[in-house]
Tab-separated table of C-alpha atoms in Angstrom:
chain	number	residue	atom	x	y	z
A	1	MET	CA	45.298	115.002	114.969
A	2	THR	CA	43.510	114.665	118.355
A	3	VAL	CA	40.641	117.432	118.852
A	4	HIS	CA	40.772	119.982	121.964
A	5	ALA	CA	36.576	120.698	123.267
A	6	ILE	CA	36.492	123.068	126.280
A	7	VAL	CA	33.511	122.625	128.091
A	8	ILE	CA	31.980	125.040	129.052
A	9	ASP	CA	29.328	124.931	132.270
A	10	ASP	CA	28.846	125.326	136.473
A	11	SER	CA	27.055	122.723	136.350
A	12	SER	CA	29.625	120.035	137.647
A	13	ALA	CA	27.856	117.180	136.896
A	14	MET	CA	26.901	118.351	133.427
A	15	ARG	CA	30.941	118.817	132.720
A	16	MET	CA	31.753	115.155	133.893
A	17	ILE	CA	28.811	114.337	131.604
A	18	LEU	CA	29.767	115.969	128.475
A	19	ARG	CA	33.831	115.285	128.946
A	20	ARG	CA	32.412	111.512	129.283
A	21	ILE	CA	31.364	111.952	125.749
A	22	VAL	CA	33.193	113.873	124.133
A	23	THR	CA	36.632	111.667	126.051
A	24	LYS	CA	34.780	108.779	123.945
A	25	LEU	CA	35.075	110.158	121.457
A	26	GLY	CA	38.810	110.850	121.239
A	27	PHE	CA	38.811	114.655	121.995
A	28	GLU	CA	40.703	116.133	124.444
A	29	VAL	CA	38.768	118.202	126.964
A	30	ASP	CA	39.473	121.173	128.605
A	31	GLU	CA	36.190	122.447	131.361
A	32	ALA	CA	35.512	125.914	132.389
A	33	VAL	CA	33.039	126.732	135.021
A	34	ASN	CA	31.329	129.928	133.161
A	35	GLY	CA	32.361	131.968	129.927
A	36	ARG	CA	34.809	134.336	131.893
A	37	ASP	CA	36.415	131.259	133.364
A	38	ALA	CA	36.447	129.892	130.043
A	39	LEU	CA	38.116	133.309	128.267
A	40	ASP	CA	40.832	133.495	130.554
A	41	LYS	CA	41.488	129.570	129.746
A	42	LEU	CA	41.888	130.706	125.764
A	43	ASN	CA	43.817	133.570	126.784
A	44	ALA	CA	46.131	131.516	128.394
A	45	ALA	CA	46.238	128.287	126.534
A	46	GLU	CA	49.469	127.719	123.937
A	47	GLN	CA	47.076	126.232	121.585
A	48	VAL	CA	43.208	127.545	121.443
A	49	PRO	CA	40.664	124.870	121.338
A	50	ASP	CA	39.087	123.428	118.187
A	51	VAL	CA	35.374	123.570	120.081
A	52	ALA	CA	34.205	124.424	122.656
A	53	LEU	CA	30.216	123.032	124.535
A	54	ILE	CA	28.494	126.389	125.941
A	55	ASP	CA	25.896	126.252	128.134
A	56	TRP	CA	23.811	129.990	128.310
A	57	ASN	CA	22.224	129.952	132.327
A	58	MET	CA	25.848	130.529	134.216
A	59	PRO	CA	26.917	133.089	136.550
A	60	GLU	CA	29.461	135.811	135.641
A	61	MET	CA	29.316	135.209	131.998
A	62	ASN	CA	26.621	133.694	130.275
A	63	GLY	CA	27.116	131.653	126.804
A	64	LEU	CA	25.738	134.344	124.747
A	65	GLU	CA	28.250	136.467	125.819
A	66	PHE	CA	31.124	134.324	125.609
A	67	ILE	CA	29.689	133.420	122.185
A	68	GLN	CA	29.910	137.544	121.502
A	69	ALA	CA	33.633	138.132	123.326
A	70	VAL	CA	34.245	135.275	121.447
A	71	ARG	CA	33.807	136.150	117.747
A	72	SER	CA	34.615	139.968	118.475
A	73	ASP	CA	38.657	138.442	118.832
A	74	PRO	CA	40.387	137.243	115.489
A	75	ARG	CA	42.312	135.680	117.779
A	76	TYR	CA	39.723	132.924	118.005
A	77	SER	CA	38.101	132.980	114.410
A	78	ARG	CA	38.282	128.704	114.014
A	79	LEU	CA	37.143	128.248	117.181
A	80	THR	CA	33.308	126.424	116.666
A	81	LEU	CA	30.773	126.890	119.594
A	82	LEU	CA	28.248	124.882	119.841
A	83	MET	CA	25.367	125.673	122.856
A	84	VAL	CA	24.387	123.556	124.834
A	85	THR	CA	21.066	124.713	127.085
A	86	THR	CA	18.082	124.105	128.469
A	87	GLU	CA	16.805	126.883	126.502
A	88	SER	CA	14.363	125.970	124.180
A	89	GLU	CA	12.757	128.346	122.591
A	90	GLN	CA	12.875	129.256	119.031
A	91	SER	CA	13.993	132.463	119.238
A	92	GLN	CA	16.619	131.354	121.792
A	93	ILE	CA	18.095	129.690	119.418
A	94	VAL	CA	17.721	132.007	116.997
A	95	ARG	CA	19.516	134.591	118.631
A	96	ALA	CA	22.799	132.417	119.584
A	97	LEU	CA	22.812	131.802	115.781
A	98	ALA	CA	22.841	134.638	114.900
A	99	ALA	CA	24.990	135.899	117.720
A	100	GLY	CA	27.646	133.308	115.966
A	101	ALA	CA	26.624	129.814	117.608
A	102	HIS	CA	27.701	127.168	115.234
A	103	GLU	CA	25.605	125.048	116.437
A	104	TYR	CA	22.809	124.293	119.430
A	105	LEU	CA	21.914	121.141	121.169
A	106	ILE	CA	19.169	121.234	123.628
A	107	LYS	CA	18.960	119.464	127.111
A	108	PRO	CA	18.379	117.018	127.846
A	109	PHE	CA	20.487	115.050	125.330
A	110	THR	CA	21.915	111.581	124.496
A	111	PRO	CA	25.703	110.618	123.998
A	112	ASP	CA	24.461	110.204	120.036
A	113	ALA	CA	22.668	113.569	119.754
A	114	VAL	CA	26.374	114.930	120.634
A	115	ALA	CA	28.196	113.087	118.650
A	116	GLU	CA	26.250	113.933	115.537
A	117	LYS	CA	26.053	117.721	116.271
A	118	LEU	CA	30.037	117.233	116.576
A	119	GLU	CA	29.933	115.504	113.284
A	120	LEU	CA	27.619	117.984	111.633
A	121	LEU	CA	30.183	120.581	112.942
A	122	GLY	CA	33.059	118.902	111.031
A	123	LEU	CA	34.805	117.178	114.215
A	124	THR	CA	35.513	114.088	113.801
A	125	ALA	CA	38.680	112.616	116.651
A	126	GLY	CA	41.886	111.481	114.504
A	127	VAL	CA	40.748	114.080	111.268
B	1	MET	CA	9.296	86.493	112.258
B	2	ALA	CA	7.312	88.286	114.896
B	3	ILE	CA	8.193	88.345	118.339
B	4	ALA	CA	6.616	86.638	120.848
B	5	THR	CA	4.875	87.817	124.012
B	6	ALA	CA	7.313	86.529	126.226
B	7	GLU	CA	10.034	87.599	124.521
B	8	PHE	CA	9.130	90.845	123.948
B	9	ASN	CA	8.690	90.456	127.996
B	10	TYR	CA	11.863	89.764	128.354
B	11	VAL	CA	13.351	92.710	126.103
B	12	ALA	CA	11.428	94.702	127.271
B	13	ASP	CA	12.238	94.070	131.443
B	14	LEU	CA	16.184	93.797	129.928
B	15	VAL	CA	16.395	97.501	128.558
B	16	ARG	CA	14.495	98.747	131.496
B	17	ARG	CA	16.550	97.550	134.278
B	18	GLU	CA	19.339	98.043	132.349
B	19	ALA	CA	18.858	101.719	130.655
B	20	ALA	CA	16.038	103.053	131.873
B	21	ILE	CA	14.075	103.249	128.288
B	22	VAL	CA	10.453	101.357	128.351
B	23	LEU	CA	9.416	99.830	125.688
B	24	GLU	CA	5.657	99.649	126.557
B	25	PRO	CA	3.844	96.470	124.389
B	26	GLY	CA	2.588	97.582	121.198
B	27	LYS	CA	6.555	98.449	120.601
B	28	GLU	CA	6.963	94.419	118.998
B	29	TYR	CA	8.258	96.108	115.288
B	30	LEU	CA	10.833	98.029	117.004
B	31	VAL	CA	11.866	95.042	118.904
B	32	GLU	CA	12.137	92.944	115.608
B	33	ALA	CA	13.435	95.546	113.822
B	34	ARG	CA	15.947	96.716	115.612
B	35	LEU	CA	17.140	92.631	116.557
B	36	LEU	CA	16.680	90.731	113.774
B	37	PRO	CA	20.575	91.840	112.641
B	38	LEU	CA	21.718	90.993	115.578
B	39	ALA	CA	19.707	87.768	115.202
B	40	ARG	CA	21.300	86.971	111.820
B	41	ALA	CA	24.361	88.022	112.412
B	42	ALA	CA	24.451	85.479	114.866
B	43	GLY	CA	23.336	83.077	112.545
B	44	HIS	CA	19.890	82.666	113.457
B	45	THR	CA	16.891	83.492	111.275
B	46	ASP	CA	14.327	83.585	114.337
B	47	ILE	CA	14.635	86.207	116.778
B	48	GLY	CA	13.141	83.768	119.459
B	49	ARG	CA	16.284	82.064	119.420
B	50	TYR	CA	18.563	84.492	119.661
B	51	VAL	CA	16.592	86.232	122.681
B	52	ARG	CA	15.908	83.166	124.484
B	53	LEU	CA	20.173	81.889	124.117
B	54	ALA	CA	20.475	85.253	125.837
B	55	GLN	CA	18.436	84.773	129.122
B	56	GLN	CA	21.340	82.340	129.630
B	57	PRO	CA	23.599	83.714	132.694
B	58	ALA	CA	26.724	83.343	131.079
B	59	ASN	CA	25.314	85.202	127.882
B	60	ARG	CA	26.261	88.606	129.718
B	61	GLU	CA	27.690	90.403	126.328
B	62	GLN	CA	24.630	89.076	123.901
B	63	ARG	CA	22.194	90.949	126.648
B	64	TRP	CA	24.303	93.450	126.826
B	65	ALA	CA	23.790	94.011	122.679
B	66	ILE	CA	20.295	94.122	122.639
B	67	VAL	CA	20.610	96.723	125.501
B	68	GLU	CA	22.248	98.583	122.929
B	69	ALA	CA	20.707	97.603	119.809
B	70	LEU	CA	17.633	99.282	121.777
B	71	THR	CA	19.125	102.272	122.609
B	72	THR	CA	21.253	104.008	120.331
B	73	ASN	CA	21.072	103.627	116.265
B	74	GLU	CA	17.601	105.727	116.567
B	75	THR	CA	16.407	107.119	113.535
B	76	SER	CA	18.426	110.165	113.155
B	77	TRP	CA	18.369	113.803	110.922
B	78	PHE	CA	20.221	113.445	107.434
B	79	ARG	CA	21.627	110.299	108.696
B	80	ASP	CA	25.188	109.736	107.532
B	81	ALA	CA	26.026	113.146	106.184
B	82	THR	CA	28.594	111.860	103.690
B	83	VAL	CA	25.778	110.439	101.879
B	84	PHE	CA	23.659	113.862	101.577
B	85	GLU	CA	26.588	115.652	100.945
B	86	GLY	CA	27.246	113.036	98.407
B	87	PHE	CA	23.414	113.927	96.878
B	88	ARG	CA	23.314	117.891	97.619
B	89	LYS	CA	26.620	117.844	95.263
B	90	GLU	CA	26.803	115.172	93.242
B	91	LEU	CA	23.821	113.573	92.204
B	92	LEU	CA	21.047	115.795	92.440
B	93	PRO	CA	23.062	118.247	90.283
B	94	ARG	CA	22.585	115.937	88.247
B	95	LEU	CA	19.650	115.147	88.089
B	96	ILE	CA	18.834	118.967	87.237
B	97	GLU	CA	20.683	119.008	84.333
B	98	SER	CA	19.469	115.837	83.022
B	99	ARG	CA	15.531	116.704	83.098
B	100	PRO	CA	13.685	119.467	82.176
B	101	ALA	CA	12.795	122.137	84.763
B	102	TYR	CA	8.926	121.327	84.688
B	103	GLN	CA	8.825	117.651	85.663
B	104	PRO	CA	8.705	117.102	89.249
B	105	LEU	CA	11.613	115.299	91.147
B	106	ARG	CA	10.336	111.665	92.254
B	107	ILE	CA	12.130	110.925	95.046
B	108	TRP	CA	11.394	107.094	97.644
B	109	SER	CA	12.226	106.805	101.057
B	110	ALA	CA	11.747	103.017	100.509
B	111	ALA	CA	12.314	102.449	104.952
B	112	ALA	CA	10.924	105.486	106.255
B	113	SER	CA	10.543	104.721	109.833
B	114	THR	CA	9.144	107.858	111.434
B	115	GLY	CA	9.999	110.119	108.505
B	116	GLN	CA	13.145	111.238	109.078
B	117	GLU	CA	14.474	110.312	106.009
B	118	ALA	CA	12.333	111.701	103.863
B	119	TYR	CA	11.942	114.820	106.208
B	120	SER	CA	15.399	115.604	105.706
B	121	LEU	CA	15.685	115.072	101.606
B	122	ALA	CA	12.628	117.446	101.604
B	123	MET	CA	14.436	120.293	103.644
B	124	LEU	CA	17.146	119.864	101.776
B	125	LEU	CA	15.734	119.987	98.573
B	126	THR	CA	13.821	122.962	99.305
B	127	GLU	CA	17.413	124.448	99.894
B	128	GLU	CA	18.916	123.387	97.094
B	129	LEU	CA	16.019	123.959	94.421
B	130	GLY	CA	13.836	126.803	96.127
B	131	SER	CA	10.942	127.748	93.593
B	132	SER	CA	12.928	126.067	90.500
B	133	ARG	CA	11.715	123.012	90.235
B	134	LYS	CA	8.650	120.810	92.119
B	135	PHE	CA	10.047	117.448	93.953
B	136	GLU	CA	7.644	114.625	95.605
B	137	ILE	CA	9.123	112.419	98.304
B	138	VAL	CA	7.520	109.239	98.881
B	139	GLY	CA	7.952	107.284	102.433
B	140	THR	CA	6.794	103.637	102.372
B	141	ASP	CA	7.205	101.433	104.986
B	142	ILE	CA	5.679	97.895	106.784
B	143	SER	CA	5.121	99.376	110.283
B	144	ARG	CA	1.688	101.527	110.363
B	145	ALA	CA	2.465	102.576	114.042
B	146	VAL	CA	5.753	104.505	112.789
B	147	LEU	CA	4.945	106.069	109.367
B	148	GLU	CA	1.845	107.112	111.890
B	149	GLN	CA	4.107	108.996	113.224
B	150	ALA	CA	5.998	110.439	110.417
B	151	ARG	CA	2.168	111.634	108.534
B	152	ALA	CA	1.907	113.384	111.867
B	153	GLY	CA	5.264	115.338	111.812
B	154	ARG	CA	5.468	115.624	115.224
B	155	TYR	CA	8.739	114.611	117.161
B	156	THR	CA	9.867	115.371	120.620
B	157	GLN	CA	13.032	117.309	121.621
B	158	MET	CA	15.049	114.023	121.846
B	159	GLU	CA	14.402	113.129	118.768
B	160	MET	CA	14.967	116.734	117.224
B	161	ASN	CA	18.257	116.266	118.864
B	162	ARG	CA	19.224	113.942	116.551
B	163	GLY	CA	21.523	115.438	113.960
B	164	LEU	CA	19.640	118.338	112.837
B	165	PRO	CA	21.108	121.285	111.773
B	166	ALA	CA	19.827	124.223	114.620
B	167	ARG	CA	19.381	126.156	110.510
B	168	HIS	CA	16.405	123.751	109.183
B	169	LEU	CA	14.826	123.685	113.295
B	170	VAL	CA	14.324	127.500	113.272
B	171	ARG	CA	13.432	126.981	109.288
B	172	PHE	CA	11.161	124.128	109.251
B	173	PHE	CA	9.498	123.536	112.807
B	174	GLN	CA	7.483	124.646	114.948
B	175	ARG	CA	7.073	124.457	118.601
B	176	THR	CA	4.092	123.338	120.024
B	177	GLY	CA	4.873	122.393	123.524
B	178	THR	CA	6.950	120.055	124.345
B	179	ALA	CA	7.027	118.836	120.740
B	180	TRP	CA	8.435	120.085	117.235
B	181	GLN	CA	5.949	120.121	114.663
B	182	VAL	CA	6.884	120.516	110.844
B	183	ASP	CA	6.060	123.332	108.977
B	184	PRO	CA	2.937	122.494	106.670
B	185	GLN	CA	4.500	123.196	103.513
B	186	LEU	CA	6.699	120.990	104.060
B	187	GLN	CA	4.921	118.172	105.332
B	188	ARG	CA	2.431	118.469	101.679
B	189	SER	CA	5.503	117.517	99.978
B	190	VAL	CA	5.810	114.492	101.859
B	191	SER	CA	3.053	111.390	101.141
B	192	PHE	CA	3.827	108.881	103.750
B	193	ARG	CA	1.986	104.668	102.834
B	194	GLU	CA	2.609	101.277	103.456
B	195	LEU	CA	4.504	98.866	102.157
B	196	ASN	CA	5.891	95.785	102.472
B	197	LEU	CA	9.057	95.565	100.505
B	198	ALA	CA	8.964	91.654	100.445
B	199	THR	CA	5.714	91.503	98.289
B	200	PRO	CA	5.145	93.277	95.243
B	201	PHE	CA	4.474	96.593	94.982
B	202	THR	CA	2.324	98.168	93.756
B	203	GLY	CA	0.494	102.387	92.641
B	204	LEU	CA	4.141	103.533	92.556
B	205	PRO	CA	4.818	106.200	90.641
B	206	ARG	CA	8.334	106.277	88.483
B	207	PHE	CA	11.372	107.734	91.192
B	208	ASP	CA	14.350	109.402	90.418
B	209	VAL	CA	16.270	108.596	93.387
B	210	VAL	CA	14.561	105.338	95.490
B	211	PHE	CA	17.021	105.774	99.002
B	212	LEU	CA	16.493	101.681	99.987
B	213	ARG	CA	19.115	102.383	103.672
B	214	ASN	CA	20.160	99.647	106.038
B	215	VAL	CA	17.210	97.454	105.143
B	216	LEU	CA	17.980	95.155	102.814
B	217	ILE	CA	19.866	93.288	106.433
B	218	TYR	CA	16.325	92.618	107.697
B	219	PHE	CA	16.274	90.046	104.136
B	220	ASP	CA	17.806	86.752	102.826
B	221	LEU	CA	19.129	86.412	99.303
B	222	PRO	CA	16.444	85.232	97.820
B	223	THR	CA	14.000	88.334	98.747
B	224	LYS	CA	17.113	90.874	98.346
B	225	GLN	CA	17.013	90.167	94.716
B	226	THR	CA	13.182	89.916	94.310
B	227	ILE	CA	13.224	93.107	95.964
B	228	LEU	CA	16.306	94.960	93.688
B	229	ARG	CA	13.850	93.611	90.929
B	230	ARG	CA	11.363	95.394	91.537
B	231	VAL	CA	12.715	98.724	92.366
B	232	ARG	CA	14.477	98.655	89.723
B	233	GLN	CA	11.539	98.777	87.639
B	234	THR	CA	10.133	101.682	90.093
B	235	MET	CA	13.363	103.570	88.621
B	236	ALA	CA	13.589	106.300	85.750
B	237	SER	CA	15.815	104.044	83.124
B	238	ASP	CA	18.672	106.718	84.457
B	239	GLY	CA	17.497	106.877	87.867
B	240	TRP	CA	19.546	106.208	90.519
B	241	LEU	CA	19.437	104.003	93.806
B	242	VAL	CA	20.997	104.622	97.153
B	243	LEU	CA	21.319	101.651	99.481
B	244	GLY	CA	23.032	102.029	103.318
B	245	THR	CA	26.665	102.838	103.312
B	246	ALA	CA	27.552	99.329	104.110
B	247	GLU	CA	25.433	97.899	101.586
B	248	THR	CA	25.854	96.658	98.053
B	249	THR	CA	24.516	95.089	95.144
B	250	ARG	CA	27.164	93.470	93.632
B	251	GLY	CA	26.098	89.487	94.888
B	252	ILE	CA	23.136	90.512	94.640
B	253	ASP	CA	21.622	92.243	91.071
B	254	GLU	CA	24.495	92.301	88.736
B	255	GLU	CA	22.145	94.680	86.481
B	256	PHE	CA	23.144	97.695	88.509
B	257	GLU	CA	26.168	99.420	87.748
B	258	HIS	CA	27.496	101.794	91.107
B	259	THR	CA	29.338	104.788	90.572
B	260	ARG	CA	31.294	107.201	93.391
B	261	LEU	CA	29.673	110.530	94.320
B	262	GLY	CA	31.355	112.209	96.416
B	263	GLY	CA	31.044	110.240	99.095
B	264	LEU	CA	28.898	108.540	98.167
B	265	THR	CA	28.179	105.610	95.870
B	266	ALA	CA	25.040	105.530	93.792
B	267	TYR	CA	23.874	102.533	91.566
B	268	ARG	CA	21.561	102.928	88.836
B	269	ALA	CA	20.240	100.390	85.748
B	270	SER	CA	23.467	99.144	83.896
B	271	ALA	CA	22.839	99.830	79.733
B	272	GLU	CA	22.634	96.777	78.991
B	273	ALA	CA	20.030	95.805	81.779
B	274	PRO	CA	16.489	94.435	79.852
B	275	LEU	CA	14.865	97.436	81.181
B	276	GLU	CA	12.180	97.287	78.999
B	277	LEU	CA	10.971	93.663	79.240
B	278	THR	CA	10.864	93.325	83.305
B	279	ARG	CA	9.006	96.918	83.702
B	280	ARG	CA	5.486	96.577	84.332
B	281	ALA	CA	4.203	99.820	85.223
């Protein structure tokens, strides 16, 4: 079964990097440019993705607001949330986890680090 | 077995060119550790010959293998999640059941490198045991350089990203500038010492579990046999040995028998093994 991911980041370069990494892991990837765009895409999707890779600082709706919105909507209860951000203060990590993020990855990262976080979340392509 | 300066310089230059990673002098141990399995797999006994062959223009794939070996497969936290899950769910409950609560659990991380395995075990045990039971973890490695970092318990952001669950980062680490520092209490449960697995072990306590993962590959068969025999002598009679997922004692030391525990294969001395005769401790 293919794992579907959505990469949510206002930087096109970062979206491309993450897309490449998760595609190489065998995932199917969609993209959104901010939290609002991601919510629209989730609403319109026939099938909710398995995992969202979410930047924190984005215009319109930031990553934390997106997580709060998703967590309050039972339609998305099975969506796994991985924050991928430059925010590296301990208090920020605690905030993201408290809001409902399942895991947290700090930029910059290596491809292995992304793969290991996804494995930690029980997301492996083909499973 | 040590790498010559000319070969080290070639590898450092190659990795800098191809992957923008700087290997400064002093990192010879890293190059040796990463390239020896490749050299062995290609049928060479020393790294020098393997590196010299890679320099021939046609051997592009070999050069890439070198770059890959030095840029990926860094030490990560909770490396091989199934091993840690098997330890937590299957092996640890057996240990707790079979030992009185006053007896601290002793665990050996026998190829400790920069300490991620030893600290991962310490985090897991802190979570699982709380204050119900004490534990001690001993990390050993041949390299003084890696042990210095392990003892310091300081890790870069890039190192922290490697497989460490966020809840552990928050609970067991403090940010200090751009680095992260292991919590002092966790640090106190882990000690590190220099040890060459190919020479007799001295001054080690009796262990309940030995983690000897992804290290036997570096040795030839007679040395593997000696290491496994000595490891057996450091283990409690009902202690467990954990190897890397692709490793086995079979064909090396038949006095170990294996048990499948969830996703983990653990080895223990078979009842017939003449343990008391071989023990010196």
